[in-house]
One Martini backbone bead per residue (centre of mass of N, CA, C, O) as a GRO file, in nm:
protein
  238
    1MET     BB    1   8.606   9.722  10.827
    2SER     BB    2   8.495   9.713  11.166
    3LEU     BB    3   8.282   9.489  11.359
    4LEU     BB    4   8.071   9.459  11.643
    5PHE     BB    5   7.902   9.175  11.778
    6GLN     BB    6   8.024   9.091  12.045
    7PRO     BB    7   7.972   9.167  12.345
    8VAL     BB    8   8.137   9.378  12.585
    9GLU     BB    9   8.184   9.524  12.889
   10PHE     BB   10   8.315   9.816  12.751
   11ILE     BB   11   8.090   9.856  12.500
   12GLY     BB   12   7.854   9.666  12.401
   13ASP     BB   13   7.536   9.657  12.229
   14TYR     BB   14   7.451   9.687  11.869
   15GLY     BB   15   7.239   9.476  11.749
   16LEU     BB   16   7.379   9.237  11.532
   17ILE     BB   17   7.219   8.995  11.645
   18GLY     BB   18   7.029   8.896  11.422
   19ASP     BB   19   6.708   9.005  11.301
   20THR     BB   20   6.773   9.326  11.308
   21PRO     BB   21   6.756   9.655  11.247
   22ALA     BB   22   7.063   9.708  11.268
   23ARG     BB   23   7.156   9.489  11.070
   24ARG     BB   24   6.993   9.576  10.824
   25GLU     BB   25   7.110   9.863  10.805
   26ALA     BB   26   7.411   9.793  10.787
   27LEU     BB   27   7.391   9.618  10.533
   28ALA     BB   28   7.260   9.829  10.345
   29ARG     BB   29   7.482  10.048  10.370
   30CYS     BB   30   7.721   9.887  10.271
   31ARG     BB   31   7.601   9.828   9.991
   32ALA     BB   32   7.541  10.123   9.903
   33GLU     BB   33   7.856  10.231   9.972
   34GLY     BB   34   8.082  10.001   9.943
   35VAL     BB   35   8.134   9.864  10.218
   36ILE     BB   36   8.393   9.679  10.376
   37VAL     BB   37   8.403   9.396  10.583
   38ASP     BB   38   8.704   9.255  10.723
   39GLN     BB   39   8.609   9.267  11.039
   40VAL     BB   40   8.521   9.080  11.334
   41GLU     BB   41   8.390   9.115  11.669
   42ALA     BB   42   8.477   8.951  11.979
   43VAL     BB   43   8.719   8.730  12.141
   44PHE     BB   44   8.748   8.611  12.478
   45LEU     BB   45   8.990   8.381  12.569
   46THR     BB   46   8.909   8.107  12.781
   47PRO     BB   47   8.840   7.820  12.950
   48GLN     BB   48   8.528   7.934  12.992
   49THR     BB   49   8.470   7.952  12.708
   50VAL     BB   50   8.178   7.929  12.499
   51LEU     BB   51   8.174   7.894  12.167
   52GLU     BB   52   7.868   7.848  12.101
   53ASP     BB   53   7.781   8.136  12.197
   54TYR     BB   54   7.905   8.262  11.912
   55ARG     BB   55   7.735   8.165  11.671
   56PRO     BB   56   7.532   8.400  11.620
   57ALA     BB   57   7.759   8.602  11.550
   58PHE     BB   58   7.871   8.449  11.309
   59GLU     BB   59   7.610   8.441  11.142
   60SER     BB   60   7.582   8.748  11.113
   61ALA     BB   61   7.868   8.819  11.007
   62ALA     BB   62   7.859   8.649  10.736
   63LEU     BB   63   7.680   8.856  10.573
   64PHE     BB   64   7.946   9.058  10.538
   65GLU     BB   65   8.198   8.906  10.429
   66PRO     BB   66   8.445   8.850  10.589
   67LYS     BB   67   8.791   8.757  10.676
   68PHE     BB   68   8.791   8.823  10.987
   69ARG     BB   69   8.849   8.723  11.339
   70GLY     BB   70   8.862   8.851  11.649
   71LEU     BB   71   9.118   8.818  11.909
   72ARG     BB   72   9.125   8.857  12.262
   73ASP     BB   73   9.311   8.792  12.519
   74PRO     BB   74   9.519   8.547  12.492
   75ARG     BB   75   9.540   8.267  12.751
   76TRP     BB   76   9.652   7.973  12.664
   77ARG     BB   77   9.945   7.963  12.795
   78ARG     BB   78   9.838   7.991  13.129
   79ARG     BB   79   9.567   7.816  13.088
   80GLN     BB   80   9.403   7.554  13.153
   81GLY     BB   81   9.220   7.468  12.846
   82ALA     BB   82   9.267   7.696  12.628
   83GLN     BB   83   9.377   7.532  12.391
   84ASP     BB   84   9.111   7.393  12.322
   85ASN     BB   85   8.956   7.656  12.266
   86LEU     BB   86   9.128   7.746  12.031
   87GLY     BB   87   9.049   7.511  11.846
   88ARG     BB   88   8.745   7.580  11.842
   89TYR     BB   89   8.774   7.862  11.728
   90ILE     BB   90   8.904   7.786  11.460
   91ALA     BB   91   8.676   7.599  11.363
   92LEU     BB   92   8.447   7.808  11.367
   93ALA     BB   93   8.571   8.008  11.171
   94LYS     BB   94   8.604   7.810  10.930
   95GLU     BB   95   8.301   7.749  10.896
   96PHE     BB   96   8.277   8.078  10.804
   97GLY     BB   97   8.543   8.167  10.642
   98LEU     BB   98   8.753   8.246  10.875
   99ARG     BB   99   9.032   8.425  10.999
  100PRO     BB  100   9.202   8.427  11.273
  101LEU     BB  101   9.280   8.685  11.508
  102VAL     BB  102   9.566   8.825  11.681
  103GLU     BB  103   9.585   9.070  11.942
  104PHE     BB  104   9.844   9.222  12.066
  105MET     BB  105   9.922   9.318  12.417
  106PRO     BB  106  10.028   9.419  12.724
  107VAL     BB  107   9.769   9.266  12.888
  108SER     BB  108   9.845   9.003  12.770
  109ALA     BB  109   9.987   8.683  12.695
  110THR     BB  110  10.092   8.867  12.432
  111PRO     BB  111  10.335   9.131  12.489
  112SER     BB  112  10.460   9.054  12.195
  113ILE     BB  113  10.582   8.960  11.904
  114ALA     BB  114  10.730   8.702  11.992
  115SER     BB  115  10.494   8.574  12.158
  116ALA     BB  116  10.284   8.577  11.928
  117VAL     BB  117  10.435   8.406  11.724
  118LYS     BB  118  10.467   8.156  11.901
  119ALA     BB  119  10.163   8.102  11.951
  120VAL     BB  120  10.067   8.089  11.654
  121THR     BB  121  10.260   7.872  11.553
  122LYS     BB  122  10.163   7.651  11.751
  123ALA     BB  123   9.854   7.658  11.649
  124GLY     BB  124   9.885   7.749  11.345
  125SER     BB  125   9.809   7.862  11.011
  126ASP     BB  126   9.511   7.985  11.078
  127LEU     BB  127   9.660   8.208  11.211
  128ALA     BB  128   9.674   8.562  11.281
  129LEU     BB  129   9.806   8.890  11.291
  130GLU     BB  130   9.751   9.196  11.463
  131PHE     BB  131   9.876   9.525  11.388
  132ASP     BB  132   9.897   9.762  11.638
  133VAL     BB  133  10.068  10.046  11.683
  134LEU     BB  134  10.009  10.099  11.980
  135ASN     BB  135  10.047   9.819  12.105
  136MET     BB  136  10.330   9.776  11.998
  137SER     BB  137  10.460  10.020  12.144
  138ARG     BB  138  10.364   9.934  12.439
  139CYS     BB  139  10.546   9.664  12.409
  140GLY     BB  140  10.835   9.772  12.276
  141ASP     BB  141  10.807   9.775  11.975
  142THR     BB  142  10.904   9.763  11.622
  143PRO     BB  143  10.925   9.773  11.284
  144ALA     BB  144  11.180   9.598  11.276
  145ALA     BB  145  11.039   9.347  11.405
  146MET     BB  146  10.831   9.298  11.177
  147ARG     BB  147  11.048   9.204  10.956
  148THR     BB  148  11.080   8.907  11.107
  149VAL     BB  149  10.806   8.830  11.004
  150ASP     BB  150  10.602   8.629  10.863
  151PRO     BB  151  10.387   8.746  10.629
  152HIS     BB  152  10.157   8.529  10.675
  153LEU     BB  153  10.103   8.636  10.985
  154ILE     BB  154  10.006   8.908  10.853
  155GLY     BB  155   9.672   9.014  10.835
  156ARG     BB  156   9.665   9.297  10.998
  157ALA     BB  157   9.609   9.658  11.047
  158GLN     BB  158   9.655   9.953  11.272
  159LEU     BB  159   9.572  10.296  11.300
  160CYS     BB  160   9.729  10.564  11.484
  161ASP     BB  161   9.804  10.765  11.777
  162GLY     BB  162  10.075  10.896  11.994
  163PRO     BB  163  10.272  10.891  12.233
  164LEU     BB  164  10.559  10.737  12.316
  165THR     BB  165  10.451  10.771  12.612
  166VAL     BB  166  10.279  10.613  12.899
  167ASP     BB  167  10.113  10.554  13.159
  168PRO     BB  168  10.034  10.238  13.249
  169ASP     BB  169   9.753  10.322  13.389
  170LYS     BB  170   9.656  10.457  13.090
  171ARG     BB  171   9.641  10.243  12.858
  172ARG     BB  172   9.350  10.146  12.850
  173HIS     BB  173   9.218  10.417  12.796
  174GLU     BB  174   9.369  10.485  12.543
  175ALA     BB  175   9.287  10.234  12.369
  176LEU     BB  176   8.962  10.278  12.406
  177TRP     BB  177   8.934  10.631  12.404
  178GLN     BB  178   9.250  10.787  12.355
  179ARG     BB  179   9.349  10.854  12.072
  180ARG     BB  180   9.518  10.952  11.777
  181ILE     BB  181   9.563  11.112  11.502
  182PRO     BB  182   9.719  11.060  11.232
  183GLY     BB  183  10.011  11.273  11.281
  184GLU     BB  184   9.950  11.378  11.608
  185GLY     BB  185  10.206  11.224  11.698
  186ALA     BB  186  10.498  10.981  11.776
  187LEU     BB  187  10.458  10.750  11.602
  188PRO     BB  188  10.590  10.507  11.359
  189LEU     BB  189  10.400  10.508  11.091
  190VAL     BB  190  10.570  10.491  10.834
  191ASP     BB  191  10.739  10.244  10.917
  192PHE     BB  192  10.501  10.061  10.968
  193VAL     BB  193  10.387  10.055  10.680
  194ARG     BB  194  10.656   9.961  10.539
  195ALA     BB  195  10.658   9.675  10.709
  196LEU     BB  196  10.433   9.580  10.548
  197PRO     BB  197  10.286   9.381  10.356
  198GLU     BB  198  10.170   9.361  10.064
  199GLY     BB  199   9.816   9.417  10.095
  200THR     BB  200   9.754   9.511  10.367
  201THR     BB  201   9.515   9.565  10.583
  202ILE     BB  202   9.403   9.896  10.693
  203GLY     BB  203   9.300  10.018  10.986
  204LEU     BB  204   9.092  10.237  11.205
  205GLU     BB  205   9.176  10.312  11.552
  206VAL     BB  206   9.012  10.624  11.681
  207PRO     BB  207   8.946  10.717  11.969
  208LEU     BB  208   8.772  11.045  12.068
  209GLU     BB  209   8.676  11.159  12.356
  210ASP     BB  210   8.737  11.463  12.353
  211LEU     BB  211   8.572  11.539  12.096
  212MET     BB  212   8.304  11.425  12.187
  213GLN     BB  213   8.281  11.612  12.444
  214GLN     BB  214   8.293  11.875  12.245
  215GLY     BB  215   8.081  11.794  11.994
  216VAL     BB  216   8.206  11.636  11.779
  217SER     BB  217   8.126  11.481  11.515
  218VAL     BB  218   8.144  11.190  11.353
  219VAL     BB  219   8.208  11.301  11.075
  220ASP     BB  220   8.446  11.481  11.162
  221ARG     BB  221   8.619  11.264  11.292
  222VAL     BB  222   8.648  11.083  11.045
  223GLY     BB  223   8.771  11.297  10.860
  224ARG     BB  224   9.031  11.341  11.025
  225VAL     BB  225   9.133  11.052  11.016
  226LEU     BB  226   9.149  11.017  10.709
  227ALA     BB  227   9.341  11.251  10.653
  228GLY     BB  228   9.575  11.146  10.828
  229ALA     BB  229   9.609  10.867  10.691
  230ARG     BB  230   9.671  10.970  10.403
  231LYS     BB  231   9.935  11.111  10.478
  232VAL     BB  232  10.084  10.862  10.577
  233LEU     BB  233  10.061  10.690  10.319
  234SER     BB  234  10.201  10.891  10.136
  235ALA     BB  235  10.474  10.898  10.296
  236ALA     BB  236  10.502  10.571  10.248
  237GLY     BB  237  10.408  10.507   9.940
  238VAL     BB  238  10.082  10.404   9.917
   0.00000   0.00000   0.00000
């Protein structure tokens, strides 16, 4: 499971930083239900990012014993000074026993598998890539391209679904608010799963704004997503 600790402009603050009621409840529920938090989010890295501002989020996140820390919109390749910040980010993550993840996407400085691999390789072996099937498809990449990547660089994957193509102007809304349940779209999910290295953690990122607006409960939405994901994994032989 992935948890958002550091608030971002389009998602908001879930109150998980510091000794808050929300953090105490989330930690207690995870332990009671046996839920493992494998990733915590998110850092949007620019030359202006002050990494020490993220320390309280890292300290809170460490209580959940995650494996990865998510990095979004990595722009170190094209903005002077961002490379230094990337090094500070890696060091801070390592301080808390986390492996930094880079999620490539069409609107970032790494809008393809090839560019993401190049950037991560240049930065060093401490970084890994997160393969989100929707973002990968919107970048124009395929599961076949995934098979050319060093398995060590593939840290985590995310499933959802959607149409084969979408208006570029609608991609941001789709990614943030309106994905589809696995198996209910046209993305190559089975091939995607089969292209992952054995043992890769697969998360589910499936915002369903339409169902939420229709009054479908969180429990029902999660149930539908889990059912769809299990069918995909079964078809992939996982």
